[in-house]
Amino acid sequence: MKSKLSSYILCLNSGSSSLKFSLYDPVSRQMEIAGVINAIGTLNGWFKVSDSRGTLLKNEAGLFKDMHTAVESLTKWLDEHQSKYPLTAIGHRVVQGGPDHRAPEMLTEQLLKTLKQFIFLAPNHLPEELAIIHIFLEKFRNLPQVVCFDTFFHRDMPFCGHHYPLSSKYTSKDLIRYGFHGLSYEYIMLRLKAKHIPIKSKKIIIAHLGNGASLVAVKNGCSIDTTMGVSPIGGLVMSTRSGDLDPGAILFLLKHNKLSVDELDNLLSKESGLKAIAGTGDVRELLEVGHTNATAAKALALFCYTVRKQIGALTAAMGGLDILVFTGGIGENLAVIRSRICKDLAFFGIALDSRLNLCNREVISSEKSRVLVHVIKTNEELVIARHTQNMVQLK
């Protein structure tokens, strides 16, 4: 039911090649508008906006040469529709805020200046996120704005999950395991709670599988370990990211290939993973050719293998497993990937119902499965809206 308030919280969530936004009613917490600008930086850009009933309000191809161009297109659309959708606050997703900035914060010039000091921790994410924030701060100075960090969910990880075995000379300088995808994980926990699942007494693994992918182990309602560490490059093999590497492999690249730090960063972030093996990081494309293309098949096998291996590791870390949740674009939509990941995990008590899995049902485990396996569509924007409302205390 629509609130009598005629103003909305704007939630912004940028990725490497996309800009998602939503408008939420601050009272009902219902989404009124959802939009995305996809394929930024390519010739296949697309700007799509729909309302809560699924009615398309905009569905146009366009060339968005960079994130700045995409933001300009979005602000233009907001200006054109401000009489119908006036804004009352803005919430931003930010991947990393260092060790002292994890909880949601009101946006200020000083915070923006401080966050720029942590670009080195997420050089492939923070620069564009902060550039977007700067544009909206300049354009909407009269509106309260809130920054929501992806590391917040992992703030209470214990020592074993949080720290590297390095001298305090280095770890005291922000070199710790932060963990990411926290807004997505927070939403999944809200959904499980809404299902009346006693989450504080369950051992849960959430697999956020998309172009960026990670797993988290949640015990007693808290993150105790996760596959990503100091940056979103680590952990699982991903679309274009390497995931975990032997430190010796990194030294090898530096010494024998004479790579600069920037070249190494670009290699591990944008030219590795599935793309390095099979020429593309798109899992759907790999599935289409995997039955005839040996390298595509190997890339998919490695992806599923690393996810399966980390499920085993995180299960051991918790001393058991009660619930496994798949989310993210791959986890939510590709039944064959879920099936391949769960193959050979029967000894953990995981058994899928093939029919439920193919239908993308919310619970896909069989009746004989000791572990409940869920498929839940994530909603980071709703979590941003909730944090923004709480910070601004919109009534």
CSV table of N, CA and C in Angstrom, one decimal, residues 2 19 21 25 32 39 49 53 90 127 134 138 146 199 208 231 253 267 291 311-312 322 353 358 364 370:
chain,number,residue,atom,x,y,z
A,2,LYS,N,0.6,2.2,-0.9
A,2,LYS,CA,1.4,3.4,-1.0
A,2,LYS,C,1.2,4.3,0.2
A,19,LEU,N,24.8,0.4,-13.4
A,19,LEU,CA,24.4,1.3,-12.3
A,19,LEU,C,22.9,1.0,-12.0
A,21,PHE,N,19.5,1.5,-9.6
A,21,PHE,CA,18.9,2.5,-8.7
A,21,PHE,C,17.5,2.1,-8.4
A,25,ASP,N,9.6,3.9,-0.8
A,25,ASP,CA,8.8,4.7,0.1
A,25,ASP,C,9.4,4.5,1.5
A,32,GLU,N,9.1,1.5,-5.3
A,32,GLU,CA,8.2,2.1,-6.2
A,32,GLU,C,8.8,2.1,-7.6
A,39,ALA,N,25.7,-2.5,-19.3
A,39,ALA,CA,26.7,-2.6,-20.3
A,39,ALA,C,27.4,-1.2,-20.5
A,49,VAL,N,13.8,1.2,-16.9
A,49,VAL,CA,13.2,1.7,-15.7
A,49,VAL,C,11.8,1.0,-15.6
A,53,ARG,N,4.7,-2.3,-10.3
A,53,ARG,CA,3.8,-3.2,-11.0
A,53,ARG,C,4.4,-3.9,-12.2
A,90,ILE,N,19.0,10.0,0.0
A,90,ILE,CA,19.8,9.2,-0.9
A,90,ILE,C,20.7,8.2,-0.1
A,127,PRO,N,37.1,4.3,-6.7
A,127,PRO,CA,37.1,5.5,-7.5
A,127,PRO,C,35.8,5.9,-8.1
A,134,HIS,N,30.2,12.0,-5.3
A,134,HIS,CA,30.5,13.4,-5.4
A,134,HIS,C,29.5,14.1,-6.3
A,138,GLU,N,26.9,17.1,-4.9
A,138,GLU,CA,26.9,18.4,-5.5
A,138,GLU,C,25.5,18.7,-6.0
A,146,VAL,N,23.3,9.0,2.8
A,146,VAL,CA,23.9,8.0,3.7
A,146,VAL,C,24.8,7.0,2.9
A,199,ILE,N,17.6,-18.2,12.9
A,199,ILE,CA,18.9,-18.0,12.3
A,199,ILE,C,20.0,-17.9,13.4
A,208,HIS,N,27.0,-16.0,-2.7
A,208,HIS,CA,26.6,-14.9,-3.6
A,208,HIS,C,27.4,-15.1,-4.9
A,231,SER,N,40.5,-7.5,-0.3
A,231,SER,CA,39.9,-6.9,-1.5
A,231,SER,C,38.9,-7.9,-2.1
A,253,LEU,N,55.0,-13.5,-11.0
A,253,LEU,CA,54.5,-12.6,-11.9
A,253,LEU,C,55.3,-11.3,-11.9
A,267,LEU,N,45.7,-7.3,-14.3
A,267,LEU,CA,45.7,-8.7,-14.6
A,267,LEU,C,44.8,-9.5,-13.7
A,291,HIS,N,29.5,-28.0,-24.0
A,291,HIS,CA,29.5,-29.4,-24.4
A,291,HIS,C,30.4,-29.7,-25.6
A,311,ILE,N,32.7,-24.4,0.2
A,311,ILE,CA,31.6,-24.8,1.0
A,311,ILE,C,32.1,-25.8,2.1
A,312,GLY,N,33.0,-26.7,1.6
A,312,GLY,CA,33.5,-27.7,2.6
A,312,GLY,C,34.4,-27.0,3.6
A,322,ASP,N,23.6,-26.3,8.3
A,322,ASP,CA,22.2,-26.5,8.4
A,322,ASP,C,21.5,-26.0,7.1
A,353,ASP,N,16.6,-31.6,-5.0
A,353,ASP,CA,15.5,-32.2,-5.8
A,353,ASP,C,15.6,-31.6,-7.2
A,358,LEU,N,15.4,-27.2,-11.2
A,358,LEU,CA,15.2,-26.7,-12.5
A,358,LEU,C,14.1,-25.6,-12.6
A,364,ILE,N,15.1,-25.9,-2.8
A,364,ILE,CA,15.4,-26.9,-3.9
A,364,ILE,C,16.0,-28.2,-3.3
A,370,ARG,N,19.5,-33.4,4.6
A,370,ARG,CA,19.6,-32.9,6.0
A,370,ARG,C,19.8,-31.4,6.0
